[in-house]
Tab-separated table of C-alpha atoms in Angstrom:
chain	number	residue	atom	x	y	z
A	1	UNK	CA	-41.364	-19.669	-19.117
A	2	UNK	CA	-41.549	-17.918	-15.419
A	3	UNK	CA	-39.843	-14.931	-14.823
A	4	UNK	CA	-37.424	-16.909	-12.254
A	5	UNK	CA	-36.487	-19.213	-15.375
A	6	UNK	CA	-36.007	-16.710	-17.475
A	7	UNK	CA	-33.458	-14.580	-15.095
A	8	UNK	CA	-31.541	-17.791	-14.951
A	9	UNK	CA	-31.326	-18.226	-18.534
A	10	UNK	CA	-30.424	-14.718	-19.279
A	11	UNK	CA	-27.238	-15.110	-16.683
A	12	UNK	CA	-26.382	-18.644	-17.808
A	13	UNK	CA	-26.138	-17.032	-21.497
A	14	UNK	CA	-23.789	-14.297	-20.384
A	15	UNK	CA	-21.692	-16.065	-17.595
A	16	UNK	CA	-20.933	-19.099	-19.860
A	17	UNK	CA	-20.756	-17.308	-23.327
A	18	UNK	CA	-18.287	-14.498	-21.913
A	19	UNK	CA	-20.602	-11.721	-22.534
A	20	UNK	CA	-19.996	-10.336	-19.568
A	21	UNK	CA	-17.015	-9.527	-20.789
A	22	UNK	CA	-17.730	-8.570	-24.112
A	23	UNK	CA	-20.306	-6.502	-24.264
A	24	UNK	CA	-20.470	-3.223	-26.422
A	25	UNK	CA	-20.003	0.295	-24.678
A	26	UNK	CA	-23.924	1.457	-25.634
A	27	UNK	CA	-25.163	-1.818	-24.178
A	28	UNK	CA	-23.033	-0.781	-20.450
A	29	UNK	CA	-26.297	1.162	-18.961
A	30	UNK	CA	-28.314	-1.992	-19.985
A	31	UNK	CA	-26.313	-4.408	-18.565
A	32	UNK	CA	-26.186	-2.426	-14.991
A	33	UNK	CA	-29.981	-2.539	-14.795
A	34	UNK	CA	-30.102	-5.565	-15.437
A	35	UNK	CA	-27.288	-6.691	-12.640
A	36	UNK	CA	-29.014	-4.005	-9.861
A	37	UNK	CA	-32.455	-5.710	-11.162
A	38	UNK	CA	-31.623	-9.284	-10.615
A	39	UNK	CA	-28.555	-8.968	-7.282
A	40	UNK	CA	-31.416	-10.247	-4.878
A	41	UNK	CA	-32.201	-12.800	-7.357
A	42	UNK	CA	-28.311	-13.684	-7.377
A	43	UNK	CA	-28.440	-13.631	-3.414
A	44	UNK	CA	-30.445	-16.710	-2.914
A	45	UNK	CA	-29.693	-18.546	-6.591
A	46	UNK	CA	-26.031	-17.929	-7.165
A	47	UNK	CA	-25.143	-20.831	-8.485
A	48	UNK	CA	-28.071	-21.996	-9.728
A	49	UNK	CA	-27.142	-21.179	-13.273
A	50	UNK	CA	-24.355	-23.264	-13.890
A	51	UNK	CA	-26.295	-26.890	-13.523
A	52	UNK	CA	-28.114	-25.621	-16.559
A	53	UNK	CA	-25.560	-26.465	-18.960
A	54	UNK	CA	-21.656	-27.025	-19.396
A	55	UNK	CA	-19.373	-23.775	-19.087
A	56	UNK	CA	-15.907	-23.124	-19.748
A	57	UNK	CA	-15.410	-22.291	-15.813
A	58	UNK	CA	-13.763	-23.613	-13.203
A	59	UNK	CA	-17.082	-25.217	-11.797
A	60	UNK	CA	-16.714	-27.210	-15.467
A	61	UNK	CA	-13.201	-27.594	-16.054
A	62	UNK	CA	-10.693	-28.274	-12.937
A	63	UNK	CA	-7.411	-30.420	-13.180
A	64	UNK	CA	-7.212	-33.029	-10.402
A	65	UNK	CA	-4.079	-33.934	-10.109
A	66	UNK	CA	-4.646	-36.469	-7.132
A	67	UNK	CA	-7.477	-38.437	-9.321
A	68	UNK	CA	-5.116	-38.565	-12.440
A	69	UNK	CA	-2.368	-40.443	-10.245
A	70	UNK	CA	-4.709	-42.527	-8.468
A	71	UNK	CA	-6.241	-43.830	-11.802
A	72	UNK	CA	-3.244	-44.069	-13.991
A	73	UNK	CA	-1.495	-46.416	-10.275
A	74	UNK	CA	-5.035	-48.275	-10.397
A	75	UNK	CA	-6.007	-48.329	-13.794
A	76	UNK	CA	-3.346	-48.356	-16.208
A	77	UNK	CA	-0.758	-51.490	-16.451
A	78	UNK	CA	2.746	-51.911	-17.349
A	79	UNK	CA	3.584	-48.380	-18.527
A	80	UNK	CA	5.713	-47.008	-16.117
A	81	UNK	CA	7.110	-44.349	-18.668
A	82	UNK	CA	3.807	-42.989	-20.501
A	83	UNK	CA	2.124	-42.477	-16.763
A	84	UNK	CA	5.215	-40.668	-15.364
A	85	UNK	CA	5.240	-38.739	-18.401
A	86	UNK	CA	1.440	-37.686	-18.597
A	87	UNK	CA	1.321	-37.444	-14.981
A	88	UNK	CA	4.452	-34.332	-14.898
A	89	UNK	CA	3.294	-33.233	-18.589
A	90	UNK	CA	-0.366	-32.737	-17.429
A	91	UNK	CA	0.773	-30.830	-13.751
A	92	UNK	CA	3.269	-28.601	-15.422
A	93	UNK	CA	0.760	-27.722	-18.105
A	94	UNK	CA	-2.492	-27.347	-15.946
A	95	UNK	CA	-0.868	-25.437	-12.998
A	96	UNK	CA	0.858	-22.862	-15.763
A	97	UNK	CA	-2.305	-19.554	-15.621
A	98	UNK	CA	0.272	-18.384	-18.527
A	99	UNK	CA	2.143	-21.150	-21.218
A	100	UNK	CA	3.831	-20.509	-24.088
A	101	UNK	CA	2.276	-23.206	-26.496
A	102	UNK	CA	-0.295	-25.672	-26.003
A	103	UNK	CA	0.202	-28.911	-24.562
A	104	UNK	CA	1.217	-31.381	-27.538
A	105	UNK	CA	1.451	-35.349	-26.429
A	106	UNK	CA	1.714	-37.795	-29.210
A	107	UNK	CA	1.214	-41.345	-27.928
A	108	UNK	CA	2.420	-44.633	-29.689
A	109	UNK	CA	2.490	-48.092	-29.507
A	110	UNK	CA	0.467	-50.857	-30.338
A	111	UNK	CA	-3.296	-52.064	-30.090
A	112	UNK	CA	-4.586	-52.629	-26.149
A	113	UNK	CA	-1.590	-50.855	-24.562
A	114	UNK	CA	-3.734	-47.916	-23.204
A	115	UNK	CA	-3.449	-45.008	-25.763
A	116	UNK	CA	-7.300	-44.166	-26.078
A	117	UNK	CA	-8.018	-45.533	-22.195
A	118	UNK	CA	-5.001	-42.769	-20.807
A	119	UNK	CA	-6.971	-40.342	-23.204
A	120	UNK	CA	-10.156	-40.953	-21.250
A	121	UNK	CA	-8.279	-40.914	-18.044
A	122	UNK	CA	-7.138	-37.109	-18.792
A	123	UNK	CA	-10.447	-36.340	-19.404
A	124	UNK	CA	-11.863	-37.578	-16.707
A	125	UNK	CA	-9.733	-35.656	-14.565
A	126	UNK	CA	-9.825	-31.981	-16.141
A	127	UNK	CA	-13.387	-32.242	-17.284
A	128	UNK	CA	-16.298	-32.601	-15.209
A	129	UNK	CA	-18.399	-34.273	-18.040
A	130	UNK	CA	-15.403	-36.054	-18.758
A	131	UNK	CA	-15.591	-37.501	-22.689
A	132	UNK	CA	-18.992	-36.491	-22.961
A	133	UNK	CA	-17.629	-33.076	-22.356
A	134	UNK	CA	-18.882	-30.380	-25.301
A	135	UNK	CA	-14.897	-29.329	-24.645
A	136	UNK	CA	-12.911	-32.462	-25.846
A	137	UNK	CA	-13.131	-33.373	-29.648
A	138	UNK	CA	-12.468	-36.531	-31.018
A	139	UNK	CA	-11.418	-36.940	-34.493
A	140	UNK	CA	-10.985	-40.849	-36.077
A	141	UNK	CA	-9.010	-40.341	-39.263
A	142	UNK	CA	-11.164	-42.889	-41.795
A	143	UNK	CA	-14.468	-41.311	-40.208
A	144	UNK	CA	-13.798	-37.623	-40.724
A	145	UNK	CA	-11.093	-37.527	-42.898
A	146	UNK	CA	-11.515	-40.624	-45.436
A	147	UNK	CA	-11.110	-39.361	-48.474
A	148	UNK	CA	-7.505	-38.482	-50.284
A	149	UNK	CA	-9.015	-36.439	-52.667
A	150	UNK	CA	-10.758	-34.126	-50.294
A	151	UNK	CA	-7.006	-33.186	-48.349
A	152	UNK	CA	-7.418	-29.179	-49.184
A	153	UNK	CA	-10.976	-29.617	-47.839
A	154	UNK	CA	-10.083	-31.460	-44.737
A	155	UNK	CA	-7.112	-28.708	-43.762
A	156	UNK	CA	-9.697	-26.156	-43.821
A	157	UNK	CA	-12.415	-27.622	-42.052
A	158	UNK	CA	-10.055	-29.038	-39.239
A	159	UNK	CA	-8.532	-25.205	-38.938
A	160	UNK	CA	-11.893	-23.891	-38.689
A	161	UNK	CA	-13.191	-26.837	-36.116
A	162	UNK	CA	-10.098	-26.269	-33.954
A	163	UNK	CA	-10.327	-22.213	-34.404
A	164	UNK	CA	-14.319	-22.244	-33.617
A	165	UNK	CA	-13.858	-24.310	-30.546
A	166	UNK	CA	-10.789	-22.791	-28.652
A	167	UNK	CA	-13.101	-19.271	-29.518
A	168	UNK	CA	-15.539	-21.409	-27.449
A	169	UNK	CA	-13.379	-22.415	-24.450
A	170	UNK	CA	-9.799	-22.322	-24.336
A	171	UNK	CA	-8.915	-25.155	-22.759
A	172	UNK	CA	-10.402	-27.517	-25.142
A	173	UNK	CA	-9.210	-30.662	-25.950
A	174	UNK	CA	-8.774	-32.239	-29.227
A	175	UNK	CA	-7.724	-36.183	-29.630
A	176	UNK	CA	-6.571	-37.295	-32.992
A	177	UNK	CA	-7.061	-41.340	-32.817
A	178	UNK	CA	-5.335	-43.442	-35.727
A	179	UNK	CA	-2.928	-40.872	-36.561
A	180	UNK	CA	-0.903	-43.924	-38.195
A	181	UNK	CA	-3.947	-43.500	-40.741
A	182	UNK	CA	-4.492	-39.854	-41.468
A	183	UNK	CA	-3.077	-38.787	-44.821
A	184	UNK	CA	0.322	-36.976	-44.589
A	185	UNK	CA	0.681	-33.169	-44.976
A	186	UNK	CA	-2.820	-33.155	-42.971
A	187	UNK	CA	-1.969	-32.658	-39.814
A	188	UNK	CA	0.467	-29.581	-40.672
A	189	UNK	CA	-2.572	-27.355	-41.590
A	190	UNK	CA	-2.779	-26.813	-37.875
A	191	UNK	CA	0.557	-25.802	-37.092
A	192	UNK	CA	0.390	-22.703	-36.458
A	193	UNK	CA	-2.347	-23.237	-33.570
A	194	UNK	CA	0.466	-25.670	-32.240
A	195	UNK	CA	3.328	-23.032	-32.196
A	196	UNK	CA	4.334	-20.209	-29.572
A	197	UNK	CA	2.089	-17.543	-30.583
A	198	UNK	CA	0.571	-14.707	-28.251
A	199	UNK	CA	-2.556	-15.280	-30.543
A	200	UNK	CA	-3.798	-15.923	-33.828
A	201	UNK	CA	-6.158	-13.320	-34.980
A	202	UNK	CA	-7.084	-12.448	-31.697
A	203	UNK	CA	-7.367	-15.873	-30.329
A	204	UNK	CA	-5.004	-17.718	-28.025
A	205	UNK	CA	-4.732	-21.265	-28.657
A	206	UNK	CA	-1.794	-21.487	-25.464
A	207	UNK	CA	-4.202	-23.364	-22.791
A	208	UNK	CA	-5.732	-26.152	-25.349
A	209	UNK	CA	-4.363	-29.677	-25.262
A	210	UNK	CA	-3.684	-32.019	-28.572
A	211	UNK	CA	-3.355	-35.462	-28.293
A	212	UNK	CA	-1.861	-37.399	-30.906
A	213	UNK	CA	-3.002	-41.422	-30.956
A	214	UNK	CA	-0.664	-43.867	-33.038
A	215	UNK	CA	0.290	-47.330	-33.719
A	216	UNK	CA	3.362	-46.104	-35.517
A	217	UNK	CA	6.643	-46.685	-33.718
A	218	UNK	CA	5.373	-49.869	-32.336
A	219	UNK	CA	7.547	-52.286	-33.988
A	220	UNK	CA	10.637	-49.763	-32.095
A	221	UNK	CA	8.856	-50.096	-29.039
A	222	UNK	CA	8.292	-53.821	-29.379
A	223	UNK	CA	11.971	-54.376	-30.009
A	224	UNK	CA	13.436	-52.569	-27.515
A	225	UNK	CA	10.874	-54.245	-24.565
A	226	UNK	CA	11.943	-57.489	-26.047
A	227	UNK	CA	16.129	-56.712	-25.751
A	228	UNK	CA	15.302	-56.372	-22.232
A	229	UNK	CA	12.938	-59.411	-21.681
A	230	UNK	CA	16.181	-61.181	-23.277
A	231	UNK	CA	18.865	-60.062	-21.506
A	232	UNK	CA	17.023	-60.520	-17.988
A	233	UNK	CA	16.279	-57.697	-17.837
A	234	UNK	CA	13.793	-55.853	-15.763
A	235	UNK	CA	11.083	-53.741	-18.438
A	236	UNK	CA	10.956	-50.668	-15.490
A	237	UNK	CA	14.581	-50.669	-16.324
A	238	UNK	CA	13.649	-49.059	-19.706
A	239	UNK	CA	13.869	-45.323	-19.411
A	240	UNK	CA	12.491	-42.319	-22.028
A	241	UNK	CA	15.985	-42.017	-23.399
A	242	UNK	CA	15.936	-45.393	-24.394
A	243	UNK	CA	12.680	-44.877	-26.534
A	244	UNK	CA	12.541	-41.243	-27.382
A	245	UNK	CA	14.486	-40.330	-30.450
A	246	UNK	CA	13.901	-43.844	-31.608
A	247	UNK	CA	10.517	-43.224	-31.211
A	248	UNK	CA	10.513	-39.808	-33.228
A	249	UNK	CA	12.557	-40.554	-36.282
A	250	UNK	CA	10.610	-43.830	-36.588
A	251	UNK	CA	7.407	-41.981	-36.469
A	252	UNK	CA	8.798	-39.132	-38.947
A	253	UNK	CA	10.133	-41.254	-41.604
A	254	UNK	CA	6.854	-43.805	-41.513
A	255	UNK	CA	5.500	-43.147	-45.173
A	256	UNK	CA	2.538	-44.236	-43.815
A	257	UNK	CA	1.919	-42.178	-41.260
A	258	UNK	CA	-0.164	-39.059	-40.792
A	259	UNK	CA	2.944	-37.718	-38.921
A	260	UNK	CA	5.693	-38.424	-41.871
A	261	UNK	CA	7.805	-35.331	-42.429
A	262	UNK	CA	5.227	-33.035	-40.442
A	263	UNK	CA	6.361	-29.999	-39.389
A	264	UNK	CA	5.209	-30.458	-36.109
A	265	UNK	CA	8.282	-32.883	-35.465
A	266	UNK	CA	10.767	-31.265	-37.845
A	267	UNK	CA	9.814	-27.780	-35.829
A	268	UNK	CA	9.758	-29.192	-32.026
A	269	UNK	CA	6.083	-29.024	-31.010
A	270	UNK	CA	5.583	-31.854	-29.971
A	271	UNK	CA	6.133	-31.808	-25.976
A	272	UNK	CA	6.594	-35.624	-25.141
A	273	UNK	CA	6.452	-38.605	-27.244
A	274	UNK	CA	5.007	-41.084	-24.883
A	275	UNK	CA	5.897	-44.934	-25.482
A	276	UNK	CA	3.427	-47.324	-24.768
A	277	UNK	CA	5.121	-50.812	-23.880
A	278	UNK	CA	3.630	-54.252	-24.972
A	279	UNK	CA	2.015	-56.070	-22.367
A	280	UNK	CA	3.092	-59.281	-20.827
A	281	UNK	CA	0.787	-61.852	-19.384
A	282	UNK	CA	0.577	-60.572	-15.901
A	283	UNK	CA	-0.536	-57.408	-17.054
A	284	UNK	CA	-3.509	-58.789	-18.966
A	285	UNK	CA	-4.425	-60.413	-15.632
A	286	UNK	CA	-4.605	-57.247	-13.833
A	287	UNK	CA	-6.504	-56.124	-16.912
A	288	UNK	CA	-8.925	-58.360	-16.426
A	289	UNK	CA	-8.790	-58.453	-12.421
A	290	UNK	CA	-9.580	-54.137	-13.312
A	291	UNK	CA	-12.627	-55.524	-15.208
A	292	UNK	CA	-14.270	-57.353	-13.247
A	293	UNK	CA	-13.940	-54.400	-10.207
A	294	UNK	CA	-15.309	-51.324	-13.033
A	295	UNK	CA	-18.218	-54.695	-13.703
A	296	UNK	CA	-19.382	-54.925	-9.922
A	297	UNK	CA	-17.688	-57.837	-9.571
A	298	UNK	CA	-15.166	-59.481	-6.774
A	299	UNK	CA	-12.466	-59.595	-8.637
A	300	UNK	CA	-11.153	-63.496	-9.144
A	301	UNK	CA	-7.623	-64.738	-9.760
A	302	UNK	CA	-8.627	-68.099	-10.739
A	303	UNK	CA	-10.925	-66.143	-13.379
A	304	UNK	CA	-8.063	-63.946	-14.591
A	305	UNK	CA	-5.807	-66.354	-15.276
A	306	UNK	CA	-8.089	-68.071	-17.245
A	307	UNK	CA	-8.875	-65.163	-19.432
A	308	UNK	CA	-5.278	-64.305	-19.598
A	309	UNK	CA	-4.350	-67.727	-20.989
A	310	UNK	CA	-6.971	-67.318	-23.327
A	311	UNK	CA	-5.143	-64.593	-24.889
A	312	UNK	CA	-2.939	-65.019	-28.669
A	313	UNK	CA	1.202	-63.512	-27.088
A	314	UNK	CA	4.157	-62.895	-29.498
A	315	UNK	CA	6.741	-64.096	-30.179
A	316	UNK	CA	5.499	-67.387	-31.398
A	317	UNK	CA	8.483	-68.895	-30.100
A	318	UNK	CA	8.366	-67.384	-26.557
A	319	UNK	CA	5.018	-65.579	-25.823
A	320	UNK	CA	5.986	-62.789	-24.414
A	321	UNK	CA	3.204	-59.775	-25.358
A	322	UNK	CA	0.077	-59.692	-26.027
A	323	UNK	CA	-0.946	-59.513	-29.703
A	324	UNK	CA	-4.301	-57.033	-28.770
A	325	UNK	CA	-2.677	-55.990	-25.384
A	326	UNK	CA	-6.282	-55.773	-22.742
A	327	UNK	CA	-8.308	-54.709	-25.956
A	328	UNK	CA	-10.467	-57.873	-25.816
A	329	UNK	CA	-10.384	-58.749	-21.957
A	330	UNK	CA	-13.749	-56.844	-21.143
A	331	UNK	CA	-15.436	-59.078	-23.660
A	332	UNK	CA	-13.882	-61.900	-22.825
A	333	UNK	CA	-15.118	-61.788	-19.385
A	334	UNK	CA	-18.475	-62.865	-20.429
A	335	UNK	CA	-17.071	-66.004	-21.053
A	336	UNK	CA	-15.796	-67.231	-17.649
A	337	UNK	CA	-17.962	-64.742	-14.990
């Protein structure tokens, strides 16, 4: 490796690992030299450093407020409460330098409504890499946590995962998917990372984000979207107060439901439960009318409706939601374009 390669190494190491701010008192003269050694180096390759891999810096990690409205008006359809919600949640959070707790969103409602999609859509606009960033963590409840028998195994390993990555960069982001699937009393191990605490042995956990992912409460949801379709009623009539408590108990009482009797309800730290509404047929239209832009495609009525009608809705007797909300519309494009 040249010498050049090698300076920009060094830095990358001890701009993006922190050690620039950690390093021991005997190592001080050491680390001088080395910054009066390489400051002409610095002159003409300042930034050179940071293409070589992702850092937990501003260059990295920058919430855009603008491209997180944009998307969620372009992108996301017929949830009028979850993007005002995540929208105002997300701007509070991001422009606070100093919060009390981290950011806790726990998302329900059924298949195709957008849970994982607005998941991507945060990303997206806080992370440069996006969901490929090494600073958002996935976890799918029957792929890491499958087993019942294994519960006291699975609370440590996710409290060290969650404790050795906000070390890493504190604002990670960690996305629990099928939460409706995880075994109860699991998600309580992290709890404390959750809570309003300064730090935990030495570590502040106050800047990460959790999301929670869940097909519990749906049937609420669902029932509440269809009073209003009945009484003629417009569904941006429905309001957060309509859903929220509703939405809570149902999701704390669900025996089958990683979040049944957690502590993280009974205790408050959850921020927002965010309702995700069925969707009705013109929403699967501008699903697929979405599709076909994000495909390089001129976007088709004629073609949407097709796919739209194409789709299974509920009630049997009325059709009024989509059984898999936009789930399937990408694939069913392939049929009519």
């Amino acid at each position: 490796m040249n010498p050049e390669k090698r300076h920009v190494l060094l830095l990358w190491m001890l701009v993006c690992s922190g050690m620039t701010e950690a390093i021991e008192p005997f190592s001080t003269s050491i680390a001088v030299g080395m910054a009066a050694a390489l400051t002409g180096f610095l002159a003409s390759y300042q930034n050179i450093f940071y293409y070589f891999n992702e850092c937990c810096r501003p260059e990295w990690i920058s919430f855009n407020k603008t491209g997180l409205e944009v998307d969620l008006e372009s992108k996301l359809f017929g949830q009028h409460i979850g993007s005002r919600i995540i929208l105002k949640a997300l701007t509070g959070f991001m422009s606070n330098d100093n919060p009390k707790k981290p950011l806790v969103l726990s998302l329900h409602g059924h298949t195709g409504t957008g849970k994982n999609f607005v998941s991507k859509l945060i990303a997206d606009n806080i992370y440069k890499e996006g969901m490929d960033s090494s600073f958002v963590h996935v976890f799918t409840s029957e792929l890491h946590f499958p087993h019942s028998s294994k519960l006291d195994t699975y609370k440590s390993q996710l409290q060290q995962w969650i404790k050795g990555n906000v070390t890493n960069c504190e604002r990670s982001m960690f996305i629990f998917d099928e939460m409706d699937k995880m075994q109860p009393g699991l998600i309580d191990s992290i709890k404390p990372y959750l809570d309003y605490y300064d730090k935990l042995d030495g570590i502040s956990y106050r800047k990460a984000i959790f999301i929670f992912l869940s097909n519990a409460g749906g049937e609420s949801i669902t029932q509440i979207a269809l009073d209003f379709w009945r009484a003629a009623r417009d569904r941006e009539e429905i309001e957060l107060k309509d859903l929220e408590t509703l939405l809570s108990l149902s999701v704390f009482n669900n025996k089958n439901s990683g979040l049944w009797h957690t502590s993280l309800i009974d205790k408050n730290l959850v921020d927002f439960f965010v309702p995700f509404l069925p969707l009705e047929y013109r929403h699967v239209v501008q699903c697929a009318m979405a599709a076909m832009k994000a495909k390089g495609l001129r976007p088709d009525k004629n073609v949407a409706d097709q796919v739209a009608r194409d789709v299974n809705y509920f009630p049997k007797s009325e059709r009024v939601f989509s059984v898999k909300g936009c789930k399937t519309i990408e694939n069913k494009l392939h049929y009519y374009t």
